[in-house]
């Protein structure tokens, strides 16, 4: 017994080698393992390799060849497994579209259609569709479970809920090599390392927007920092596509975690509208820092696309030199007056709870001048009907002028050992706060450019 | 505003490098030997081949840098994505074979340099392979790289030697501007090798993966282009002076076929006198070690790119087996090949560059295809005018390869 328990302990301590913070199995939590269709034997046994199908004959009901398969069109909607909405077939020299409803049977070597006369039309891309060969196969996809960016070696199709759907992505190199071989050898489905479609985020589409509900749920389970890593690993167009498909709030959180340089590159790949939306949702000081480094023209385009009030606030922040208090402060604050009650103040904080800096309220007098900063803990401890004036008193918050140099800010911080200081304008009105982490960002030496960055694979 | 200017300068200095490394590594043992042959055999006559090669190098290195920055993907991964599994594997294979050939040439260069001092290749080559592997895998590469860099910069002394050898400038100018060549197997062979050594496949893949790996952005592109242009032009200028130095010394003395390294070293005599051999050997070793440390790395990176999981030195052998396997196999095989007794090293050096030229063709065609793809390149897609230039260069390489094939078949 003693030996066994020792074993158990060592087994339990072993996983600590891996970073604990990493969230694994997010998808199992989100979707539930049983819901992944690749786990069902019936589906696993009926899969057909997309890479194998390409170039295969498409025949009509009589078995006569109509043409050869060029690509498969899938429709993204609410389904976790997108259904095939049509085929692109090369008939003679022309590429034609055949509606997915005409497919009678999908075999490893051919596709049988259900009627003798087939309506051939030219294919026009629709925004909610993507082409499996042109957009997904061999492209980068996000493996949400493994928190990594991989290339798809093959896609597997299978009948599911009365339609043919994409059910899995093969990411193994062996499968990739298989495709080099001609004939039956190259066409066989060899599920090696297959990810369920619901656990990946494919980023393909002309418009850049893929509405795959499954991937969206899976991605929303990630921590912003992990998401930021994934975003950084993606190539240009795929990167923009991922940002477009994310919930804006989540995307903004992830963007805050990214390196400035990286973020600038990313913003360049986004539409002004989207960039404006994301920057508005980020902490104003972080947004201002990124905007400051963009080209004048690009910055103006983004600011123009923004809500005017937000744009005005950001313009002010951008104008400040980064070596002054105003340049590193965040303008987000929750205000209250002395004759408000603690309950009201708390309610206001709760309203702003998605801002991670809502740690207290700034009390101002009737002229808007700074009176005090009251910590959330004091508000919680007091009766909810108590007036804030009862809480005002020493220690008063440290404040600096908006044009105080960085050295002075540091001086104040180290003298008072607080977590934040308030920034006031020349009239004594609070205009922002500097939190300890803003100061850390400001003091961090400029990231050395070029040689020190990157994965280090190339010296 | 002074702060931003300071930052810009720092950025320039740190981005400066990959283009110049790629450029100077083109003046590796294979490059120097090929250029020496060109000058010794044909005097000033075929300088124009070098000029064309340099133009091709500038244009395609520039394209590689642009593709890397814009698409943020390596060349091989991009080919796989755009052209599918077979093309991806074809381009990766071409790159692996070409890089292997060039790596063999680097070890040949180390052997040649050692033998100038009478040290057996059985000592110098394994030692070189060990030094390179150790430095690269231990990660202390960045500093040592500078030493190799400085050593290979010795070849800049060819510029001085070129002036001291009192070349016939009139004839040199004629060779640059008037394209003429004897229509013989040897001339075509050396022209092809010159193209292959100047516009080397590995340099194209290297510059692109460098831009991706270092996460260079479109803002960095301007600096990267300055670097790429400087490096490429430097390659051409050094090559030019190697050719005229050899033309003014070896060719004039009637040594038209270089069969061993001491003959090639003689070209430096007007500058260094009796020290010519030493100077030549040090430059050779520096350039060989510089290229031999980057080549297997760049190849391993491309293999990772093909599989979709670009590996890095930060990963251990367990996490990135393919990366380490590629690195190890390449280094061991390439250095082992040079140890085959009786191998004519100078011929190996030039032959590997012919191989480069042949394998260059599919890679250039893929780059051409990617450059005009607007979905990938966006506003950076090549204009129709640039496409004509790319097409002309590809046609030039194809013509050389076909002409060589014709001569070889003719016997």
Tab-separated table of C-alpha atoms in Angstrom, chain A:
chain	number	residue	atom	x	y	z
A	1	UNK	CA	0.000	0.000	0.000
A	2	UNK	CA	2.752	2.341	0.947
A	3	UNK	CA	4.500	1.843	-2.364
A	4	UNK	CA	1.301	2.403	-4.245
A	5	UNK	CA	0.589	5.660	-2.587
A	6	UNK	CA	4.081	6.815	-3.383
A	7	UNK	CA	3.369	6.023	-7.022
A	8	UNK	CA	0.205	7.986	-6.932
A	9	UNK	CA	1.994	10.983	-5.566
A	10	UNK	CA	4.672	10.901	-8.194
A	11	UNK	CA	2.052	10.550	-10.906
A	12	UNK	CA	0.234	13.511	-9.595
A	13	UNK	CA	3.261	15.671	-9.337
A	14	UNK	CA	4.519	14.811	-12.805
A	15	UNK	CA	2.202	17.093	-14.788
A	16	UNK	CA	3.478	20.156	-12.971
A	17	UNK	CA	6.359	20.164	-15.424
A	18	UNK	CA	3.973	21.640	-17.948
A	19	UNK	CA	2.861	25.209	-17.419
A	20	UNK	CA	-0.186	24.931	-15.243
A	21	UNK	CA	-1.756	28.075	-16.529
A	22	UNK	CA	-2.319	26.572	-19.970
A	23	UNK	CA	-5.972	25.774	-20.472
A	24	UNK	CA	-6.271	22.410	-22.162
A	25	UNK	CA	-9.409	20.561	-23.161
A	26	UNK	CA	-11.288	23.771	-23.537
A	27	UNK	CA	-13.408	22.230	-26.220
A	28	UNK	CA	-14.395	19.252	-24.210
A	29	UNK	CA	-15.676	21.710	-21.709
A	30	UNK	CA	-17.460	23.797	-24.291
A	31	UNK	CA	-18.964	21.136	-26.503
A	32	UNK	CA	-18.724	18.003	-24.428
A	33	UNK	CA	-16.628	15.128	-25.658
A	34	UNK	CA	-19.600	12.968	-26.688
A	35	UNK	CA	-20.745	15.648	-29.070
A	36	UNK	CA	-17.636	15.445	-31.231
A	37	UNK	CA	-18.794	13.459	-34.229
A	38	UNK	CA	-15.420	11.962	-35.083
A	39	UNK	CA	-15.710	10.009	-31.856
A	40	UNK	CA	-18.674	8.156	-33.355
A	41	UNK	CA	-17.679	4.944	-35.064
A	42	UNK	CA	-20.289	5.273	-37.822
A	43	UNK	CA	-18.823	8.591	-38.899
A	44	UNK	CA	-15.215	7.472	-38.599
A	45	UNK	CA	-15.840	4.511	-40.888
A	46	UNK	CA	-17.587	6.484	-43.599
A	47	UNK	CA	-15.140	9.348	-44.045
A	48	UNK	CA	-13.906	10.234	-47.523
A	49	UNK	CA	-10.675	12.095	-48.128
A	50	UNK	CA	-11.136	15.458	-49.816
A	51	UNK	CA	-7.601	15.476	-51.216
A	52	UNK	CA	-8.321	12.047	-52.739
A	53	UNK	CA	-11.556	13.214	-54.316
A	54	UNK	CA	-10.066	16.178	-56.166
A	55	UNK	CA	-9.661	15.345	-59.822
A	56	UNK	CA	-12.013	12.371	-59.620
A	57	UNK	CA	-14.875	11.829	-62.079
A	58	UNK	CA	-18.322	13.207	-61.321
A	59	UNK	CA	-20.938	10.944	-62.956
A	60	UNK	CA	-24.644	11.300	-63.604
A	61	UNK	CA	-27.324	8.759	-62.725
A	62	UNK	CA	-26.489	6.614	-65.766
A	63	UNK	CA	-22.861	6.414	-64.742
A	64	UNK	CA	-21.700	8.704	-67.544
A	65	UNK	CA	-18.864	11.068	-66.645
A	66	UNK	CA	-19.859	14.718	-66.630
A	67	UNK	CA	-16.570	16.172	-65.586
A	68	UNK	CA	-13.822	16.150	-62.997
A	69	UNK	CA	-14.015	17.535	-59.486
A	70	UNK	CA	-12.102	20.765	-58.961
A	71	UNK	CA	-13.293	21.924	-55.574
A	72	UNK	CA	-15.968	21.431	-52.958
A	73	UNK	CA	-18.030	24.352	-51.693
A	74	UNK	CA	-19.226	24.368	-48.097
A	75	UNK	CA	-21.676	26.685	-46.419
A	76	UNK	CA	-20.924	28.122	-43.028
A	77	UNK	CA	-23.855	28.745	-40.788
A	78	UNK	CA	-24.948	27.757	-37.372
A	79	UNK	CA	-23.794	24.147	-37.794
A	80	UNK	CA	-20.581	23.055	-36.141
A	81	UNK	CA	-19.945	20.824	-39.180
A	82	UNK	CA	-20.466	22.828	-42.374
A	83	UNK	CA	-22.515	21.043	-45.066
A	84	UNK	CA	-21.410	20.724	-48.694
A	85	UNK	CA	-23.445	23.211	-50.682
A	86	UNK	CA	-22.063	22.411	-54.087
A	87	UNK	CA	-19.278	21.114	-56.300
A	88	UNK	CA	-17.046	22.893	-58.743
A	89	UNK	CA	-16.564	20.578	-61.695
A	90	UNK	CA	-14.413	20.974	-64.749
A	91	UNK	CA	-16.568	20.154	-67.748
A	92	UNK	CA	-14.465	20.357	-70.873
A	93	UNK	CA	-12.517	23.549	-70.393
A	94	UNK	CA	-15.153	25.240	-68.314
A	95	UNK	CA	-15.529	25.284	-64.537
A	96	UNK	CA	-19.141	24.823	-63.542
A	97	UNK	CA	-21.063	24.740	-60.319
A	98	UNK	CA	-23.295	21.821	-59.406
A	99	UNK	CA	-25.723	22.223	-56.552
A	100	UNK	CA	-25.014	20.060	-53.538
A	101	UNK	CA	-28.574	18.758	-53.476
A	102	UNK	CA	-27.785	16.803	-56.652
A	103	UNK	CA	-25.160	14.608	-54.952
A	104	UNK	CA	-26.422	11.065	-54.602
A	105	UNK	CA	-23.310	9.392	-53.314
A	106	UNK	CA	-19.791	10.329	-52.376
A	107	UNK	CA	-17.309	7.533	-52.929
A	108	UNK	CA	-13.589	7.373	-52.592
A	109	UNK	CA	-13.028	7.472	-56.360
A	110	UNK	CA	-16.065	9.250	-57.706
A	111	UNK	CA	-19.116	11.337	-57.012
A	112	UNK	CA	-22.468	10.108	-58.271
A	113	UNK	CA	-25.197	12.608	-58.998
A	114	UNK	CA	-28.887	11.884	-58.652
A	115	UNK	CA	-30.211	12.960	-62.031
A	116	UNK	CA	-29.370	12.480	-65.690
A	117	UNK	CA	-29.647	16.093	-66.717
A	118	UNK	CA	-27.512	18.438	-64.713
A	119	UNK	CA	-27.858	22.168	-64.619
A	120	UNK	CA	-24.429	23.690	-65.031
A	121	UNK	CA	-23.943	27.264	-63.905
A	122	UNK	CA	-20.927	29.463	-63.342
A	123	UNK	CA	-19.843	29.664	-59.725
A	124	UNK	CA	-19.846	32.929	-57.876
A	125	UNK	CA	-18.484	33.044	-54.368
A	126	UNK	CA	-20.978	33.897	-51.692
A	127	UNK	CA	-19.833	35.448	-48.454
A	128	UNK	CA	-20.925	32.546	-46.269
A	129	UNK	CA	-19.204	29.891	-48.358
A	130	UNK	CA	-15.673	28.700	-48.726
A	131	UNK	CA	-13.855	26.433	-51.136
A	132	UNK	CA	-12.258	23.507	-49.387
A	133	UNK	CA	-9.274	23.128	-51.735
A	134	UNK	CA	-8.634	26.784	-52.532
A	135	UNK	CA	-9.201	28.137	-49.034
A	136	UNK	CA	-8.721	25.417	-46.449
A	137	UNK	CA	-6.579	22.490	-47.621
A	138	UNK	CA	-2.855	23.118	-46.972
A	139	UNK	CA	-3.722	26.414	-45.325
A	140	UNK	CA	-3.069	27.349	-41.735
A	141	UNK	CA	-5.768	26.527	-39.237
A	142	UNK	CA	-5.973	27.024	-35.509
A	143	UNK	CA	-6.042	23.884	-33.406
A	144	UNK	CA	-7.933	25.291	-30.490
A	145	UNK	CA	-7.347	22.307	-28.232
A	146	UNK	CA	-3.608	22.171	-28.787
A	147	UNK	CA	-3.267	25.958	-28.806
A	148	UNK	CA	-1.241	25.995	-31.990
A	149	UNK	CA	-1.332	26.900	-35.625
A	150	UNK	CA	-1.047	23.948	-38.007
A	151	UNK	CA	-1.441	23.207	-41.692
A	152	UNK	CA	-4.258	20.962	-42.847
A	153	UNK	CA	-3.013	17.891	-44.729
A	154	UNK	CA	-6.435	16.573	-45.620
A	155	UNK	CA	-10.083	17.199	-44.883
A	156	UNK	CA	-12.575	14.430	-44.237
A	157	UNK	CA	-16.150	14.461	-45.434
A	158	UNK	CA	-18.907	12.212	-44.091
A	159	UNK	CA	-22.672	11.974	-44.228
A	160	UNK	CA	-24.147	13.438	-41.074
A	161	UNK	CA	-27.695	14.610	-40.338
A	162	UNK	CA	-28.839	13.950	-43.936
A	163	UNK	CA	-26.089	16.076	-45.473
A	164	UNK	CA	-22.492	15.595	-46.436
A	165	UNK	CA	-20.371	17.614	-44.064
A	166	UNK	CA	-16.799	18.394	-43.196
A	167	UNK	CA	-16.157	16.456	-40.020
A	168	UNK	CA	-12.423	16.462	-39.496
A	169	UNK	CA	-9.047	17.884	-40.414
A	170	UNK	CA	-5.986	15.703	-40.758
A	171	UNK	CA	-2.825	17.507	-39.776
A	172	UNK	CA	-0.293	14.678	-39.989
A	173	UNK	CA	2.753	14.850	-42.216
A	174	UNK	CA	2.326	11.192	-43.228
A	175	UNK	CA	-1.056	12.040	-44.723
A	176	UNK	CA	0.512	14.958	-46.523
A	177	UNK	CA	3.163	12.697	-48.041
A	178	UNK	CA	0.482	10.169	-49.052
A	179	UNK	CA	-1.054	12.772	-51.316
A	180	UNK	CA	2.052	12.899	-53.466
A	181	UNK	CA	1.421	9.378	-54.732
A	182	UNK	CA	-0.757	8.865	-57.780
A	183	UNK	CA	-3.802	6.607	-58.019
A	184	UNK	CA	-5.582	4.732	-55.276
A	185	UNK	CA	-2.651	4.988	-52.897
A	186	UNK	CA	-2.922	8.747	-52.836
A	187	UNK	CA	-6.708	8.722	-52.468
A	188	UNK	CA	-7.122	6.472	-49.477
A	189	UNK	CA	-8.358	8.131	-46.355
A	190	UNK	CA	-5.650	7.532	-43.781
A	191	UNK	CA	-6.858	9.194	-40.650
A	192	UNK	CA	-3.599	9.747	-38.800
A	193	UNK	CA	-3.794	12.736	-36.604
A	194	UNK	CA	-7.324	13.990	-37.094
A	195	UNK	CA	-8.869	16.938	-35.346
A	196	UNK	CA	-12.607	17.180	-35.096
A	197	UNK	CA	-13.864	20.111	-37.164
A	198	UNK	CA	-15.558	21.541	-34.104
A	199	UNK	CA	-12.205	21.957	-32.407
A	200	UNK	CA	-10.452	23.947	-35.119
A	201	UNK	CA	-10.852	27.418	-36.438
A	202	UNK	CA	-10.524	27.546	-40.181
A	203	UNK	CA	-9.855	31.033	-41.338
A	204	UNK	CA	-10.693	30.761	-44.967
A	205	UNK	CA	-12.964	32.913	-46.934
A	206	UNK	CA	-12.723	35.737	-49.431
A	207	UNK	CA	-14.407	38.170	-47.137
A	208	UNK	CA	-12.372	36.880	-44.252
A	209	UNK	CA	-15.428	36.093	-42.187
A	210	UNK	CA	-16.152	32.520	-41.339
A	211	UNK	CA	-19.137	31.970	-39.189
A	212	UNK	CA	-18.393	28.623	-37.707
A	213	UNK	CA	-20.267	28.563	-34.482
A	214	UNK	CA	-18.308	25.590	-33.207
A	215	UNK	CA	-14.940	27.256	-33.575
A	216	UNK	CA	-16.278	30.455	-32.154
A	217	UNK	CA	-17.366	28.785	-28.950
A	218	UNK	CA	-14.089	26.950	-28.711
A	219	UNK	CA	-12.054	30.119	-29.245
A	220	UNK	CA	-14.056	32.070	-26.716
A	221	UNK	CA	-12.894	29.645	-24.048
A	222	UNK	CA	-9.274	30.669	-24.469
A	223	UNK	CA	-7.429	33.038	-22.225
A	224	UNK	CA	-6.621	36.363	-23.934
A	225	UNK	CA	-2.881	35.715	-23.582
A	226	UNK	CA	-3.144	32.310	-25.314
A	227	UNK	CA	-5.281	33.823	-27.993
A	228	UNK	CA	-2.685	36.556	-28.495
A	229	UNK	CA	-0.022	33.859	-29.014
A	230	UNK	CA	-2.176	32.144	-31.620
A	231	UNK	CA	-2.833	35.414	-33.394
A	232	UNK	CA	0.886	36.142	-33.518
A	233	UNK	CA	1.581	32.711	-35.026
A	234	UNK	CA	-0.743	33.214	-37.960
A	235	UNK	CA	0.155	34.583	-41.378
A	236	UNK	CA	-1.223	37.904	-42.617
A	237	UNK	CA	-4.541	37.088	-44.253
A	238	UNK	CA	-5.378	34.290	-41.838
A	239	UNK	CA	-4.519	36.599	-38.976
A	240	UNK	CA	-7.012	39.211	-40.097
A	241	UNK	CA	-9.584	36.489	-40.661
A	242	UNK	CA	-9.229	35.235	-37.100
A	243	UNK	CA	-9.652	38.728	-35.684
A	244	UNK	CA	-12.728	39.271	-37.830
A	245	UNK	CA	-14.388	36.114	-36.556
A	246	UNK	CA	-13.708	36.724	-32.891
A	247	UNK	CA	-16.107	38.376	-30.544
A	248	UNK	CA	-14.873	42.021	-30.503
A	249	UNK	CA	-14.629	42.129	-26.723
A	250	UNK	CA	-12.472	39.005	-26.669
A	251	UNK	CA	-10.404	40.229	-29.599
A	252	UNK	CA	-9.742	43.527	-27.826
A	253	UNK	CA	-8.583	41.657	-24.726
A	254	UNK	CA	-6.231	39.547	-26.800
A	255	UNK	CA	-4.887	42.585	-28.636
A	256	UNK	CA	-3.957	44.208	-25.344
A	257	UNK	CA	-1.690	41.238	-24.694
A	258	UNK	CA	0.177	41.592	-27.972
A	259	UNK	CA	3.492	43.285	-28.613
A	260	UNK	CA	3.174	46.785	-30.058
A	261	UNK	CA	5.055	45.992	-33.239
A	262	UNK	CA	2.937	42.963	-33.854
A	263	UNK	CA	-0.236	44.888	-33.174
A	264	UNK	CA	0.685	47.600	-35.647
A	265	UNK	CA	1.188	45.021	-38.365
A	266	UNK	CA	-2.117	43.440	-37.499
A	267	UNK	CA	-4.023	46.726	-37.625
A	268	UNK	CA	-2.688	47.289	-41.094
A	269	UNK	CA	-4.426	44.123	-42.253
A	270	UNK	CA	-7.815	45.101	-40.837
A	271	UNK	CA	-10.474	47.414	-42.208
A	272	UNK	CA	-10.585	50.873	-40.575
A	273	UNK	CA	-14.008	50.076	-39.177
A	274	UNK	CA	-12.886	46.905	-37.471
A	275	UNK	CA	-9.655	48.476	-36.226
A	276	UNK	CA	-11.647	51.394	-34.792
A	277	UNK	CA	-14.074	49.042	-33.088
A	278	UNK	CA	-11.313	47.025	-31.444
A	279	UNK	CA	-9.271	50.026	-30.369
A	280	UNK	CA	-12.356	51.576	-28.786
A	281	UNK	CA	-12.787	48.502	-26.670
A	282	UNK	CA	-9.185	48.399	-25.516
A	283	UNK	CA	-7.884	50.379	-22.573
A	284	UNK	CA	-7.517	53.973	-23.869
A	285	UNK	CA	-3.855	54.229	-22.892
A	286	UNK	CA	-3.010	51.020	-24.734
A	287	UNK	CA	-4.949	52.151	-27.814
A	288	UNK	CA	-3.243	55.516	-27.749
A	289	UNK	CA	0.171	53.887	-27.517
A	290	UNK	CA	-0.441	51.824	-30.646
A	291	UNK	CA	-2.081	54.651	-32.549
A	292	UNK	CA	0.827	56.944	-31.753
A	293	UNK	CA	3.173	54.654	-33.686
A	294	UNK	CA	1.015	54.330	-36.799
A	295	UNK	CA	1.510	56.504	-39.856
A	296	UNK	CA	-0.442	59.800	-39.683
A	297	UNK	CA	-2.669	58.793	-42.550
A	298	UNK	CA	-3.556	55.384	-41.154
A	299	UNK	CA	-4.164	56.808	-37.673
A	300	UNK	CA	-6.543	59.438	-39.060
A	301	UNK	CA	-8.486	56.821	-41.029
A	302	UNK	CA	-9.009	54.732	-37.920
A	303	UNK	CA	-9.925	57.693	-35.708
A	304	UNK	CA	-12.424	58.906	-38.298
A	305	UNK	CA	-14.120	55.529	-38.227
A	306	UNK	CA	-14.518	55.807	-34.456
A	307	UNK	CA	-17.219	57.179	-32.258
A	308	UNK	CA	-16.416	60.948	-32.070
A	309	UNK	CA	-16.258	61.062	-28.284
A	310	UNK	CA	-13.831	58.147	-28.160
A	311	UNK	CA	-11.763	59.618	-30.976
A	312	UNK	CA	-11.505	62.938	-29.160
A	313	UNK	CA	-10.329	61.227	-25.992
A	314	UNK	CA	-7.746	59.177	-27.857
A	315	UNK	CA	-6.495	62.194	-29.807
A	316	UNK	CA	-5.788	63.906	-26.485
A	317	UNK	CA	-3.878	60.928	-25.206
A	318	UNK	CA	-1.913	60.533	-28.429
A	319	UNK	CA	-0.861	64.169	-28.293
A	320	UNK	CA	0.933	63.621	-24.994
A	321	UNK	CA	4.547	62.764	-25.045
A	322	UNK	CA	5.231	59.253	-23.790
A	323	UNK	CA	7.701	60.671	-21.275
A	324	UNK	CA	5.012	62.722	-19.523
A	325	UNK	CA	2.335	61.575	-17.093
A	326	UNK	CA	-0.404	62.330	-19.633
A	327	UNK	CA	1.193	60.023	-22.157
A	328	UNK	CA	1.082	56.901	-20.045
A	329	UNK	CA	-2.104	57.436	-18.073
A	330	UNK	CA	-5.381	55.690	-18.670
A	331	UNK	CA	-8.369	57.965	-18.938
A	332	UNK	CA	-10.891	55.464	-17.740
A	333	UNK	CA	-12.194	56.368	-14.290
A	334	UNK	CA	-15.422	55.946	-12.358
A	335	UNK	CA	-16.496	59.243	-10.851
A	336	UNK	CA	-18.727	59.965	-7.857
A	337	UNK	CA	-19.568	62.960	-5.693
A	338	UNK	CA	-19.420	63.327	-1.924
A	339	UNK	CA	-23.184	63.265	-1.502
A	340	UNK	CA	-23.612	60.012	-3.459
A	341	UNK	CA	-24.183	56.883	-1.408
A	342	UNK	CA	-21.835	53.918	-1.221
A	343	UNK	CA	-24.516	51.780	-2.858
A	344	UNK	CA	-24.677	54.088	-5.874
A	345	UNK	CA	-20.921	54.117	-6.172
A	346	UNK	CA	-20.756	50.339	-6.047
A	347	UNK	CA	-23.514	50.027	-8.665
A	348	UNK	CA	-21.521	52.316	-10.960
A	349	UNK	CA	-18.442	50.140	-10.499
A	350	UNK	CA	-20.447	47.033	-11.310
A	351	UNK	CA	-21.658	48.686	-14.523
A	352	UNK	CA	-18.023	49.125	-15.526
A	353	UNK	CA	-16.882	45.734	-14.318
A	354	UNK	CA	-15.511	44.623	-17.693
A	355	UNK	CA	-12.852	47.291	-17.261
A	356	UNK	CA	-10.230	45.567	-15.208
A	357	UNK	CA	-9.143	48.815	-13.542
A	358	UNK	CA	-12.404	49.530	-11.760
A	359	UNK	CA	-10.844	49.176	-8.341
A	360	UNK	CA	-12.474	52.223	-6.797
A	361	UNK	CA	-14.197	55.536	-7.423
A	362	UNK	CA	-12.702	58.992	-7.854
A	363	UNK	CA	-14.527	61.573	-5.769
A	364	UNK	CA	-14.806	65.062	-7.231
A	365	UNK	CA	-16.423	68.211	-5.890
A	366	UNK	CA	-19.125	70.254	-7.649
A	367	UNK	CA	-16.473	72.024	-9.760
A	368	UNK	CA	-14.992	68.700	-10.856
A	369	UNK	CA	-11.841	69.023	-8.747
A	370	UNK	CA	-10.222	65.979	-7.198
A	371	UNK	CA	-11.271	65.224	-3.633
A	372	UNK	CA	-10.331	61.610	-2.951
A	373	UNK	CA	-10.050	58.138	-4.383
A	374	UNK	CA	-12.017	55.490	-2.497
A	375	UNK	CA	-11.074	51.842	-2.772
A	376	UNK	CA	-13.724	49.300	-3.583
A	377	UNK	CA	-12.993	47.480	-0.315
A	378	UNK	CA	-13.998	50.561	1.674
A	379	UNK	CA	-17.254	50.783	-0.272
A	380	UNK	CA	-18.043	47.147	0.386
A	381	UNK	CA	-17.305	47.499	4.090
A	382	UNK	CA	-19.537	50.558	4.531
A	383	UNK	CA	-23.325	50.513	4.740
A	384	UNK	CA	-24.854	50.999	1.320
A	385	UNK	CA	-26.869	54.021	2.427
A	386	UNK	CA	-23.853	55.804	3.894
A	387	UNK	CA	-22.772	58.943	2.079
A	388	UNK	CA	-19.356	58.917	0.436
A	389	UNK	CA	-18.427	62.048	2.388
A	390	UNK	CA	-18.170	59.849	5.484
A	391	UNK	CA	-15.384	57.887	3.813
A	392	UNK	CA	-13.420	60.884	2.547
A	393	UNK	CA	-10.306	61.524	4.564
A	394	UNK	CA	-6.625	60.769	4.752
A	395	UNK	CA	-4.735	59.106	3.265
A	396	UNK	CA	-5.536	61.249	0.237
A	397	UNK	CA	-4.506	59.915	-3.152
A	398	UNK	CA	-1.210	60.954	-4.642
A	399	UNK	CA	-1.651	63.144	-7.671
A	400	UNK	CA	0.615	64.456	-10.394
A	401	UNK	CA	0.112	67.121	-13.033
A	402	UNK	CA	-0.669	65.965	-16.536
A	403	UNK	CA	2.653	67.345	-17.814
A	404	UNK	CA	4.785	65.925	-15.005
A	405	UNK	CA	7.806	64.111	-16.350
A	406	UNK	CA	8.076	60.361	-15.969
A	407	UNK	CA	10.795	60.716	-13.308
A	408	UNK	CA	8.412	62.623	-11.069
A	409	UNK	CA	5.745	59.935	-11.509
A	410	UNK	CA	8.230	57.279	-10.476
A	411	UNK	CA	9.290	59.390	-7.518
A	412	UNK	CA	5.675	59.734	-6.355
A	413	UNK	CA	5.057	56.053	-6.817
A	414	UNK	CA	8.058	54.993	-4.781
A	415	UNK	CA	7.289	57.530	-2.031
A	416	UNK	CA	3.746	56.342	-1.574
A	417	UNK	CA	3.940	52.644	-2.396
A	418	UNK	CA	0.430	52.773	-3.796
A	419	UNK	CA	-1.016	50.829	-6.687
A	420	UNK	CA	-2.071	53.929	-8.572
A	421	UNK	CA	-1.873	57.697	-8.696
A	422	UNK	CA	-4.303	60.236	-10.080
A	423	UNK	CA	-3.379	62.630	-12.870
A	424	UNK	CA	-4.906	66.124	-12.688
A	425	UNK	CA	-4.983	69.002	-15.152
A	426	UNK	CA	-3.992	72.589	-14.408
A	427	UNK	CA	-7.432	73.253	-12.831
A	428	UNK	CA	-7.062	70.335	-10.445
A	429	UNK	CA	-9.583	68.180	-12.272
A	430	UNK	CA	-8.724	64.471	-12.481
A	431	UNK	CA	-8.118	63.481	-16.111
A	432	UNK	CA	-6.733	60.001	-15.682
A	433	UNK	CA	-4.882	57.545	-13.514
A	434	UNK	CA	-1.542	55.860	-13.754
A	435	UNK	CA	-1.573	52.301	-12.539
A	436	UNK	CA	1.509	50.363	-11.555
A	437	UNK	CA	1.312	48.295	-14.728
A	438	UNK	CA	1.204	51.410	-16.917
A	439	UNK	CA	4.437	52.447	-15.270
A	440	UNK	CA	5.956	49.018	-15.869
A	441	UNK	CA	5.048	49.315	-19.569
A	442	UNK	CA	6.556	52.784	-19.728
A	443	UNK	CA	9.783	51.686	-18.050
A	444	UNK	CA	10.229	48.488	-20.051
A	445	UNK	CA	13.219	49.073	-22.311
A	446	UNK	CA	12.354	49.468	-25.952
A	447	UNK	CA	12.087	45.961	-27.385
A	448	UNK	CA	15.199	45.451	-29.419
A	449	UNK	CA	14.183	45.252	-32.946
A	450	UNK	CA	15.039	42.598	-35.517
A	451	UNK	CA	17.692	40.203	-34.351
A	452	UNK	CA	16.402	39.568	-30.849
A	453	UNK	CA	12.857	38.870	-31.919
A	454	UNK	CA	11.353	35.806	-33.492
A	455	UNK	CA	11.600	32.171	-32.731
A	456	UNK	CA	15.348	32.065	-33.039
A	457	UNK	CA	15.280	29.429	-35.745
A	458	UNK	CA	17.401	31.605	-37.955
A	459	UNK	CA	20.164	32.838	-35.739
